[in-house]
XYZ file of C-alpha atoms in Angstrom:
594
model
C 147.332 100.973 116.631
C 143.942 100.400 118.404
C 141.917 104.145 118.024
C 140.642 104.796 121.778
C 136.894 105.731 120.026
C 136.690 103.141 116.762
C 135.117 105.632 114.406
C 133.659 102.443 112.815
C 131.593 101.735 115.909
C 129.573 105.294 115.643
C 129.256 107.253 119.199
C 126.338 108.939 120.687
C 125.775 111.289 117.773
C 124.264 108.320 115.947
C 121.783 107.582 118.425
C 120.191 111.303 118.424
C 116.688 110.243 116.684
C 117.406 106.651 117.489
C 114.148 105.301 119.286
C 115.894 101.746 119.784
C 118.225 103.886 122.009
C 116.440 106.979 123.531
C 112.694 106.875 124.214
C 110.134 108.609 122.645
C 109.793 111.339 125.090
C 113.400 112.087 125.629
C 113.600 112.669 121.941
C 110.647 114.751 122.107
C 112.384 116.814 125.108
C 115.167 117.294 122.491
C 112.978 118.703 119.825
C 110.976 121.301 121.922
C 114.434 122.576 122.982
C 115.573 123.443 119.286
C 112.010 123.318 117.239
C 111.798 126.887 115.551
C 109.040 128.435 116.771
C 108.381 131.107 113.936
C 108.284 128.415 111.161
C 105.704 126.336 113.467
C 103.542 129.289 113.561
C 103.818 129.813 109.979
C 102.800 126.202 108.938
C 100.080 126.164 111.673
C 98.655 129.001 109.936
C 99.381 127.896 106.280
C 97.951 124.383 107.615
C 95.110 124.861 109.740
C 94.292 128.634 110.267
C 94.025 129.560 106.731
C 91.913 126.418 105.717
C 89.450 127.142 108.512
C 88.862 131.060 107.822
C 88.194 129.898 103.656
C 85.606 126.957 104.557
C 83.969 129.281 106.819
C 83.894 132.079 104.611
C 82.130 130.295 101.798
C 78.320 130.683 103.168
C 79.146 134.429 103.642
C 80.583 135.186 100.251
C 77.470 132.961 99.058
C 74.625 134.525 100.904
C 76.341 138.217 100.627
C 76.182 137.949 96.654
C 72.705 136.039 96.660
C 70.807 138.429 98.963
C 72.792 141.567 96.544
C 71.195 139.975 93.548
C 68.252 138.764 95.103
C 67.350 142.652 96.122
C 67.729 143.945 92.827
C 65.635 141.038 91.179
C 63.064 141.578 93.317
C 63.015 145.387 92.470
C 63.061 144.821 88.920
C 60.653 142.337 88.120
C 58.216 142.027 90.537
C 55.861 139.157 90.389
C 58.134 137.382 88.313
C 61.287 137.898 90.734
C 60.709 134.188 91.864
C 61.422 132.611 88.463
C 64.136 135.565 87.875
C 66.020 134.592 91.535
C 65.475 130.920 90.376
C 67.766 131.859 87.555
C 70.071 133.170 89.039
C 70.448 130.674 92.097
C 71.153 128.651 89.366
C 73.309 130.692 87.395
C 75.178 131.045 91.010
C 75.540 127.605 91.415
C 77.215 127.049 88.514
C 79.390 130.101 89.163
C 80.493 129.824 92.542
C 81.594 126.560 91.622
C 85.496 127.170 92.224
C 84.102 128.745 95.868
C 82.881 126.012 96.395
C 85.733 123.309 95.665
C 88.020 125.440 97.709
C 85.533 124.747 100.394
C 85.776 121.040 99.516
C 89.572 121.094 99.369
C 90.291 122.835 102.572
C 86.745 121.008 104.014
C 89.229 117.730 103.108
C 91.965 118.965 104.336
C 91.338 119.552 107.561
C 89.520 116.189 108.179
C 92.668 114.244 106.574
C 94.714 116.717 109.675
C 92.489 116.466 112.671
C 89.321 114.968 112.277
C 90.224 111.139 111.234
C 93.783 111.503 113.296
C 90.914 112.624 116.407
C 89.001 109.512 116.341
C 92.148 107.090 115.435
C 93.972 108.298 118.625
C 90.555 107.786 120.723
C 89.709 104.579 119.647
C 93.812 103.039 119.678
C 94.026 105.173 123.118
C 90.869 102.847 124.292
C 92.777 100.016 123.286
C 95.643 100.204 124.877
C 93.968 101.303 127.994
C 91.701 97.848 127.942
C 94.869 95.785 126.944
C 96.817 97.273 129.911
C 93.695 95.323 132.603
C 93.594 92.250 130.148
C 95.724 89.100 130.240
C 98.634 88.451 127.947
C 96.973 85.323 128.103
C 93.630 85.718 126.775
C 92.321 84.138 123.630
C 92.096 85.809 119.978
C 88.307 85.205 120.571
C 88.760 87.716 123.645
C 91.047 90.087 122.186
C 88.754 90.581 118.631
C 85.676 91.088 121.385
C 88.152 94.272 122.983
C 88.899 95.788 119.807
C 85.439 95.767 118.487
C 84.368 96.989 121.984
C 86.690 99.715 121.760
C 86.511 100.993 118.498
C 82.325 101.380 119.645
C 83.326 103.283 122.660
C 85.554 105.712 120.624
C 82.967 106.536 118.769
C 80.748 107.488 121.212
C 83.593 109.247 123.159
C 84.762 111.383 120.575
C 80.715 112.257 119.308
C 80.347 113.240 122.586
C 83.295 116.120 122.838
C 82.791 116.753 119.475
C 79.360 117.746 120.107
C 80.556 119.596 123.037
C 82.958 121.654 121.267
C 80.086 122.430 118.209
C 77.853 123.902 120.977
C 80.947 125.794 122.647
C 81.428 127.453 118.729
C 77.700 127.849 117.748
C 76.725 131.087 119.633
C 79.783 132.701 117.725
C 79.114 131.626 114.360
C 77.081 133.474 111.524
C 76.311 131.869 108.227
C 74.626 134.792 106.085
C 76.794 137.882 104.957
C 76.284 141.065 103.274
C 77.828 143.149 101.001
C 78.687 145.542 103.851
C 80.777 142.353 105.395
C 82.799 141.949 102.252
C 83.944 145.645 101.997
C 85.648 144.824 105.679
C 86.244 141.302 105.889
C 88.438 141.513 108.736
C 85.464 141.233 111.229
C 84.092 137.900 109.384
C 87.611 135.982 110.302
C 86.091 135.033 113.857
C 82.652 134.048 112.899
C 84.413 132.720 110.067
C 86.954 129.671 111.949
C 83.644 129.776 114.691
C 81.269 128.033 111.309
C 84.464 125.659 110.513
C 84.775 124.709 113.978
C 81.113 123.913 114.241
C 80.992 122.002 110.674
C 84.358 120.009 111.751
C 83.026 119.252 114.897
C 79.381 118.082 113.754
C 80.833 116.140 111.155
C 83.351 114.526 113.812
C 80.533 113.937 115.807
C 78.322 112.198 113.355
C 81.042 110.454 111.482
C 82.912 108.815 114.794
C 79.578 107.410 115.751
C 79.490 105.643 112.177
C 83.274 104.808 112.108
C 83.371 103.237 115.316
C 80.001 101.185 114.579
C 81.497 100.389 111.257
C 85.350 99.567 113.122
C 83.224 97.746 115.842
C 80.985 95.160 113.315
C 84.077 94.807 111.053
C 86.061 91.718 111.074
C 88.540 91.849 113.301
C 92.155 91.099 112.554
C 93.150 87.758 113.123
C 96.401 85.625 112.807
C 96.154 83.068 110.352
C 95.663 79.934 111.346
C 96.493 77.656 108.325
C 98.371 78.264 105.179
C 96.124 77.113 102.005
C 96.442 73.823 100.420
C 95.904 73.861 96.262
C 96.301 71.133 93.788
C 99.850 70.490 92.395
C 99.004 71.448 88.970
C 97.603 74.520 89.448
C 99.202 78.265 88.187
C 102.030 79.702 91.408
C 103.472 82.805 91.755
C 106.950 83.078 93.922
C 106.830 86.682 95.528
C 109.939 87.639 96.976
C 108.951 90.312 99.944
C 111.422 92.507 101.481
C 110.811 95.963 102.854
C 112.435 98.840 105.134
C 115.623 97.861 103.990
C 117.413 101.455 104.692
C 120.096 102.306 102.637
C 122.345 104.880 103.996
C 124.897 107.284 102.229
C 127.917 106.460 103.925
C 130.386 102.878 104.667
C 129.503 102.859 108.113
C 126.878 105.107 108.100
C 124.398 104.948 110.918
C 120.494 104.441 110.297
C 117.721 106.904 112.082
C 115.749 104.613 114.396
C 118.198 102.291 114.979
C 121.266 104.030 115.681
C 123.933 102.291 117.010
C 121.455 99.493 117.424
C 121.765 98.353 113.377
C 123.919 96.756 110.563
C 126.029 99.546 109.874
C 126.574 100.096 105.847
C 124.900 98.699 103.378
C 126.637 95.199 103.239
C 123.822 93.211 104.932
C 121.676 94.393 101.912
C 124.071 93.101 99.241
C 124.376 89.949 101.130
C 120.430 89.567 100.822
C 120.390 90.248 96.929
C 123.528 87.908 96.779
C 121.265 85.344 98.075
C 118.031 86.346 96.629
C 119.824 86.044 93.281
C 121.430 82.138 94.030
C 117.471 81.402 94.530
C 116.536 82.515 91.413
C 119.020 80.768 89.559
C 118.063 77.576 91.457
C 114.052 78.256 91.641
C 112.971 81.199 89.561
C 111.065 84.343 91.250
C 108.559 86.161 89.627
C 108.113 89.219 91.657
C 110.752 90.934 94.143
C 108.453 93.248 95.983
C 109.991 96.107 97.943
C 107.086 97.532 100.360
C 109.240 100.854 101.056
C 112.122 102.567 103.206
C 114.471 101.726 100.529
C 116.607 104.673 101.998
C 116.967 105.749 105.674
C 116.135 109.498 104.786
C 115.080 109.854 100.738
C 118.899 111.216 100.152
C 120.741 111.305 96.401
C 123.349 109.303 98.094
C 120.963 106.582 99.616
C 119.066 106.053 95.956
C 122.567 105.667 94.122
C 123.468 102.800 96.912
C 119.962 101.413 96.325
C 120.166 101.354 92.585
C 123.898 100.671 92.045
C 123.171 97.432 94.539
C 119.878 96.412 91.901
C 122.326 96.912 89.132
C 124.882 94.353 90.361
C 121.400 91.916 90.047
C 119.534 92.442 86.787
C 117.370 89.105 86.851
C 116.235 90.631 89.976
C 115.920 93.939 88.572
C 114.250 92.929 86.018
C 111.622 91.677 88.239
C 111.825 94.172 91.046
C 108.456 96.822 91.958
C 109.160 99.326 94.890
C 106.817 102.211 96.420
C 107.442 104.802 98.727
C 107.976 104.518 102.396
C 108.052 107.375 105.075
C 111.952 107.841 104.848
C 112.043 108.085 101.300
C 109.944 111.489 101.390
C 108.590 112.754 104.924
C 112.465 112.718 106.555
C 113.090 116.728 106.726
C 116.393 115.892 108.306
C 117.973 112.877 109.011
C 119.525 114.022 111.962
C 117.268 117.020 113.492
C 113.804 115.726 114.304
C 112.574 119.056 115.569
C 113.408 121.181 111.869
C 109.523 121.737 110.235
C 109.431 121.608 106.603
C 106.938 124.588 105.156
C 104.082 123.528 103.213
C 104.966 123.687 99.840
C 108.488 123.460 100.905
C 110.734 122.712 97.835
C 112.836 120.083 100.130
C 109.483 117.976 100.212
C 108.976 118.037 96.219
C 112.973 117.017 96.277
C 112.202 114.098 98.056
C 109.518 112.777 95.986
C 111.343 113.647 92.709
C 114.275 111.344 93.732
C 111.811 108.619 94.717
C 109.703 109.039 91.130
C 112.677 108.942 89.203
C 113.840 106.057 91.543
C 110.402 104.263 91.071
C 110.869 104.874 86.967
C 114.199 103.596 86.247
C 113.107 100.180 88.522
C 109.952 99.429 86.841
C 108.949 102.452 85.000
C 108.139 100.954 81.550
C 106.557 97.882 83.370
C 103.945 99.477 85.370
C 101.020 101.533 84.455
C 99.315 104.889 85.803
C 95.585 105.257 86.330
C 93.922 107.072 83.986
C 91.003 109.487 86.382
C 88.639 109.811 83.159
C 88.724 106.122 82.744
C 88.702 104.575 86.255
C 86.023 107.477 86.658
C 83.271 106.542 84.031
C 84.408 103.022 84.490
C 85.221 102.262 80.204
C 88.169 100.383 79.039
C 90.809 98.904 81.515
C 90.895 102.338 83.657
C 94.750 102.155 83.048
C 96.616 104.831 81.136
C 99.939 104.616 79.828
C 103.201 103.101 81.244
C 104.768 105.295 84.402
C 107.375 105.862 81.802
C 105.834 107.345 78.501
C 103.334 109.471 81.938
C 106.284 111.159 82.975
C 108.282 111.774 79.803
C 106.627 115.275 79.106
C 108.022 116.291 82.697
C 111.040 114.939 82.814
C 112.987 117.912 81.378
C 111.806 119.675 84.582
C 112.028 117.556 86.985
C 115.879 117.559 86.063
C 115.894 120.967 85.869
C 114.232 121.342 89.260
C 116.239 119.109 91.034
C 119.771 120.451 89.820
C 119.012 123.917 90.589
C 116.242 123.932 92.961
C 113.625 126.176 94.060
C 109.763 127.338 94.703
C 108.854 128.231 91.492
C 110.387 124.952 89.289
C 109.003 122.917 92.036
C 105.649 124.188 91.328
C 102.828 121.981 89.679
C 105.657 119.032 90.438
C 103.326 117.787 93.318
C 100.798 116.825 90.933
C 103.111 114.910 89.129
C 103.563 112.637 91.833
C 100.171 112.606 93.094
C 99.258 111.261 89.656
C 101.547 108.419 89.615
C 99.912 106.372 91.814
C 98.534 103.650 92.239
C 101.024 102.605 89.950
C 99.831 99.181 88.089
C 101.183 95.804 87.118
C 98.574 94.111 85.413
C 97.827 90.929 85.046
C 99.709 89.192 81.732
C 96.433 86.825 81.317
C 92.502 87.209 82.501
C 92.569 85.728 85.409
C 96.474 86.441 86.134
C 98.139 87.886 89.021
C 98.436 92.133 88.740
C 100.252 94.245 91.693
C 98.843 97.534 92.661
C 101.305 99.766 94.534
C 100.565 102.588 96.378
C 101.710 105.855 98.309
C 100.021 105.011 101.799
C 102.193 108.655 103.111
C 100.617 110.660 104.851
C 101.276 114.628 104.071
C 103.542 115.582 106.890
C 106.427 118.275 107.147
C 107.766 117.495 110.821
C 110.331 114.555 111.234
C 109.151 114.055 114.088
C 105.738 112.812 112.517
C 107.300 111.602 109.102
C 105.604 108.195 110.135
C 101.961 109.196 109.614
C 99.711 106.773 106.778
C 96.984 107.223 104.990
C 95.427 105.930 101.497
C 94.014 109.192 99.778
C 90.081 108.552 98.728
C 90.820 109.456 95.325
C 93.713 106.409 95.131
C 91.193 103.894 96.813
C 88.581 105.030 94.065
C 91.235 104.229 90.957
C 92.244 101.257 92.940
C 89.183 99.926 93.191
C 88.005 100.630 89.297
C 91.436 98.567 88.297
C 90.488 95.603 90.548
C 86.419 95.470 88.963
C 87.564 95.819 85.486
C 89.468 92.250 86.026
C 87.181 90.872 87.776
C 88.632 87.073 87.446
C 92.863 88.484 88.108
C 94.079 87.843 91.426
C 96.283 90.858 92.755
C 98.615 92.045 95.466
C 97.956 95.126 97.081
C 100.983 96.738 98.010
C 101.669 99.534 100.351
C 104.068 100.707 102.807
C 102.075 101.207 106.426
C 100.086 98.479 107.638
C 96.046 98.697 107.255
C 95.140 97.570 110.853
C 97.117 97.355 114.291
C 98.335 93.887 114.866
C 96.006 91.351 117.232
C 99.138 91.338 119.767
C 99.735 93.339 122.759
C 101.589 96.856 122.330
C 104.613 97.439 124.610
C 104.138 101.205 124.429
C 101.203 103.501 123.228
C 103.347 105.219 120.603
C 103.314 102.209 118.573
C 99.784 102.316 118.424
C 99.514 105.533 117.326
C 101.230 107.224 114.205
C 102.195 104.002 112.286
C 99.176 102.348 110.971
C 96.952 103.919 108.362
C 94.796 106.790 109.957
C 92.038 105.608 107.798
C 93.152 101.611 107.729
C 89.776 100.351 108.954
C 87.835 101.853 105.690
C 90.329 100.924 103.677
C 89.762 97.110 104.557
C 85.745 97.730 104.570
C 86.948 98.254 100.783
C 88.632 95.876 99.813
C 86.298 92.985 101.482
C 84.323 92.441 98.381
C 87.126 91.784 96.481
C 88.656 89.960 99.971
C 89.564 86.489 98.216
C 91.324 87.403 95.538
C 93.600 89.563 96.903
C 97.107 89.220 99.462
C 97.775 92.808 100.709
C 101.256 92.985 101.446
C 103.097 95.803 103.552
C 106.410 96.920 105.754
C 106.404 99.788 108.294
C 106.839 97.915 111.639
C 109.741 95.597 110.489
C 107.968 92.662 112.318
C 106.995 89.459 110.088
C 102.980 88.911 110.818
C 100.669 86.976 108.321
C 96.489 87.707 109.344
C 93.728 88.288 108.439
C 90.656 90.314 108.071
C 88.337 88.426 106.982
C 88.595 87.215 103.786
C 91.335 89.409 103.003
C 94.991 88.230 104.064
C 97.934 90.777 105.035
C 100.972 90.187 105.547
C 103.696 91.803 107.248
C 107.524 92.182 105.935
C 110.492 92.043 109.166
C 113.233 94.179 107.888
C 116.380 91.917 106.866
C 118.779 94.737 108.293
C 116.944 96.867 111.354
C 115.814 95.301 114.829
C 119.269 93.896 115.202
C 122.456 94.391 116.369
C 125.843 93.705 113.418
C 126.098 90.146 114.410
C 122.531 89.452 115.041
C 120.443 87.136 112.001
C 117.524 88.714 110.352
C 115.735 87.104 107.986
C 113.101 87.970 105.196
C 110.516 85.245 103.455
C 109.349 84.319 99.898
C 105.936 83.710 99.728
C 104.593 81.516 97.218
C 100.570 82.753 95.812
C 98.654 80.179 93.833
C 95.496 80.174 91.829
C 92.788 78.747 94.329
C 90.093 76.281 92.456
C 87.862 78.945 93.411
C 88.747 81.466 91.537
C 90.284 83.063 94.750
C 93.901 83.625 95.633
C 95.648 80.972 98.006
C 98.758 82.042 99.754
C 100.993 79.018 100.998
C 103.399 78.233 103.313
C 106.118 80.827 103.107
C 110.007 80.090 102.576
C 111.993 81.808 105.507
C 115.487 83.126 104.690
C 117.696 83.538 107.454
C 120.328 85.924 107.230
C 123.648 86.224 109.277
C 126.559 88.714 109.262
C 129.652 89.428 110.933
C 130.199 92.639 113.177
C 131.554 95.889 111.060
C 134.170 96.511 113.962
C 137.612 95.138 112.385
C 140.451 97.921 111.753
C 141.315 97.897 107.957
C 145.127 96.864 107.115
C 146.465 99.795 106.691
C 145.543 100.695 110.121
C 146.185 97.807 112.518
C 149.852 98.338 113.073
C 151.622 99.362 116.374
């Protein structure tokens, strides 16, 4: 019998966060109609209130104990109380200490939520204004001239209302205290977020003026023009790049974005290791790099599909490296965009726990952690152990914690997956080829913004410490969101914002110097795109199973990286793999009778 809805086809359920079928704004209409309000208060205060009354606190707490002391120095000793309060300043100093890395933290933490994300969406806003009065016509030449254009007129757009708002908040600020203040500190919570507001706006102000010059004088992404050309008898690497392949829970299981608009299942996957595999028996790979979204929404379901389909393959296994993409930890729920995750929200640590243990049993005794003492004073290799033997103290826990639950097992978890990465292949001789993955994930507890990217400063730091103590390897940078916006027109202003790295442009400013002997390598907008920026080359991965319908090909590439006379790192002419697939429609058997 033929069903009058095939179940197998999905319905409009599927398409309820599907941006390939609803826009942007009409899913955004959906979530203010069911967001809870009392939980978005909560994390606005646990997020942003909070952090601004303890940053602003700091001088008064300071100057409150430091004129107390000061009083009764100067009482006591007289002449001498200038050596005496010299003392004690720095006896202060050393003492306030944890004052002041709170300050730090939350000084961080707010620029990581509104500062950086303030000038990004002024300077990509810029862009997409100037791109709407320019030809789809115009040259690279004139499109790099925009974007550096732009990026200058952000900055001095967003110094200018930062400034504003920093005069607006001056007349209510107050940066000395007393001991008075402290027995009611009530009355110090307005001057209080009135200093942070000035100090987050000053510090906007000065530092958009120096990002955009900096984003303005950078070099501008390019596509690449040629592919390099290297002797035949020099050292090649075959790199395998696939990415965003989302693996879903269920036979015909929709995906998020894509809906109805998708491969349903998982069997366009297992037809692209199927074939990845006949390759390697033919021509050997050395790498299979996954750049992220290896599940649709970080579910136990989606990483048993994911591995059991690696396990069918174990030359590719063997040879597989995968880091974390949006889904596989910032998806609250896979079908509710407007539910808000607490910070510190159990559900969050979850997701990363499944995506660790994920990350370990796919390459956890090949790749290596980052030892901070090392990469910091710069000795040795800057590499600690294997991710393996880093987690084996916490893996009794993290078993625990994820069979039962809960705040308090979850606790001290998040720094066990904050010090996992950048997670290191290095290279097997001195002038080899090494991987560095990374989490480029924002922090984010809103589906809605699970797309967010940014490379912490203190991963860029270890990064960079692994890549000058081999100076002669060549390496692949890997992450999941792209570094820059692509040098191509943007259909819509939401795919500007929100998907690149917040902080992409510094993070190419650091990796220039090492620009030649390094391929960066990255997923997120399941377009293929090989650039540019300057000497460094990125490349994009398309997703072999979203951005088409059932019957639709996709296709993914192998890239081939070869030792350039140089020293440098040559990326040839990729291999392009096209993939086709039937439509999941058919009735089984069992059901196709009258």
């Amino acid at each position: 019998m033929n069903p009058i809805i095939d179940p197998r086809g999905g319905d409009a359920e599927d398409d309820a966060c599907s941006s390939k079928k609803r826009s942007l704004f009409a899913i955004a209409g959906s979530l203010l109609g069911e967001i809870n309000l009392p939980k978005l208060a909560l994390a606005w205060v646990i997020l942003a209130l909070i952090p601004g009354v303890l940053l602003g606190l700091v001088p008064l707490i300071a100057t409150a104990w430091f004129s107390s002391v000061s009083d009764r120095v100067h009482a006591i000793a007289g002449i001498g109380s200038l050596m005496l309060l010299a003392l004690v300043a720095a006896i202060g100093w050393y003492a306030f200490r944890p004052l002041f890395r709170v300050a730090e933290r939350n000084f961080w933490s707010l620029n990581s939520l509104v500062v950086q994300p303030g000038y990004a969406l002024c300077r990509e806003g810029l862009r997409h204004l100037a791109e709407r009065f320019l030809s789809h016509d115009a040259n690279e030449a004139c499109r790099a001239y925009l974007r550096a254009a732009t990026a200058i007129g952000a900055g001095v757009l967003a110094c200018g209302v930062a400034s504003a708002i920093a005069l607006t908040a001056w007349p209510h600020t107050r940066w000395s205290g007393g001991m008075a203040d402290l027995a009611d500190p009530l009355r110090l919570v307005v001057p209080a977020l009135a200093n942070t507001v000035s100090v987050m706006a000053a510090y906007l102000a000065a530092a958009s003026l120096a990002w955009g010059i900096a984003d303005g004088s950078m070099d501008q992404p390019r596509d690449l023009a040629n592919f390099d050309k290297v002797p035949a008898n020099v050292r090649r690497w075959r790199v395998a790049h696939l990415s965003d392949i989302h693996v879903v829970g269920e036979r015909y299981g929709f995906r998020i974005e894509s809906g109805r608009a998708g491969p349903r299942g998982n069997e366009r996957l297992h037809e692209v290791l199927a074939r990845l595999d006949a390759i390697h028996a033919r021509d050997p790979l050395d790498l299979l790099l996954i750049t992220g979204d290896m599940t649709d929404a970080g579910r136990s379901a989606e990483w048993a599909e994911f591995l059991d389909a690696m396990a069918r393959h174990p030359a590719l296994a063997a040879r597989s490296f995968i880091l974390p993409g949006n889904h596989d930890v910032n998806i609250v729920d896979r079908a509710n965009p407007a539910r808000l995750e607490l910070p510190g929200s159990a559900g969050k640590t979850l997701r990363q726990m499944r995506a660790l243990s994920a990350m370990d049993t796919v390459q956890g005794s090949r790749v290596h952690v980052v030892d901070p003492a090392e990469s910091g004073l710069g000795a040795g290799s800057g590499l600690g152990v294997s991710l393996a033997e880093a987690l084996e103290p916490h893996r009794i826990r993290i078993a625990a914690f994820a069979d039962t639950g809960g705040f308090r097992l979850s606790m001290g978890l998040g720094d066990v997956w904050a010090r996992a990465f950048p997670m290191v292949l290095p290279p097997a001789e001195a002038d080899g080829l090494g991987v560095v993955l990374l989490n480029s994930n924002a922090e984010t507890h809103f589906s809605f913004t699970n797309a967010l990217g940014m490379v912490g400063e203190e991963d860029m730091r270890a990064m960079l410490s692994v890549l000058a103590q081999f100076p002669k390897a060549r390496w692949i940078i890997a992450l999941h969101h792209h570094p820059v916006e692509y040098p191509m027109p943007a259909k819509a202003f939401s795919e500007r914002v929100g998907t690149a790295l917040i902080n992409g442009s510094f993070f190419v400013r650091q990796l220039k110097p090492h620009g030649h002997r390094i391929v960066a390598m990255h997923g997120h907008r399941h377009v293929d795109w090989v650039g540019r920026c300057g000497p460094l080359k990125i490349i994009s991965a398309p997703s072999p199973v979203m951005e088409a319908t059932d019957s639709e090909p996709t296709h993914f590439y192998i890239h081939t990286l070869a030792a350039a006379p140089d020293g440098g790192l040559a990326l040839l002419e990729p291999e392009r793999i096209d993939m086709t697939s039937g439509p999941v429609s058919a009735l089984s058997p069992e059901l196709a009778v009258s």
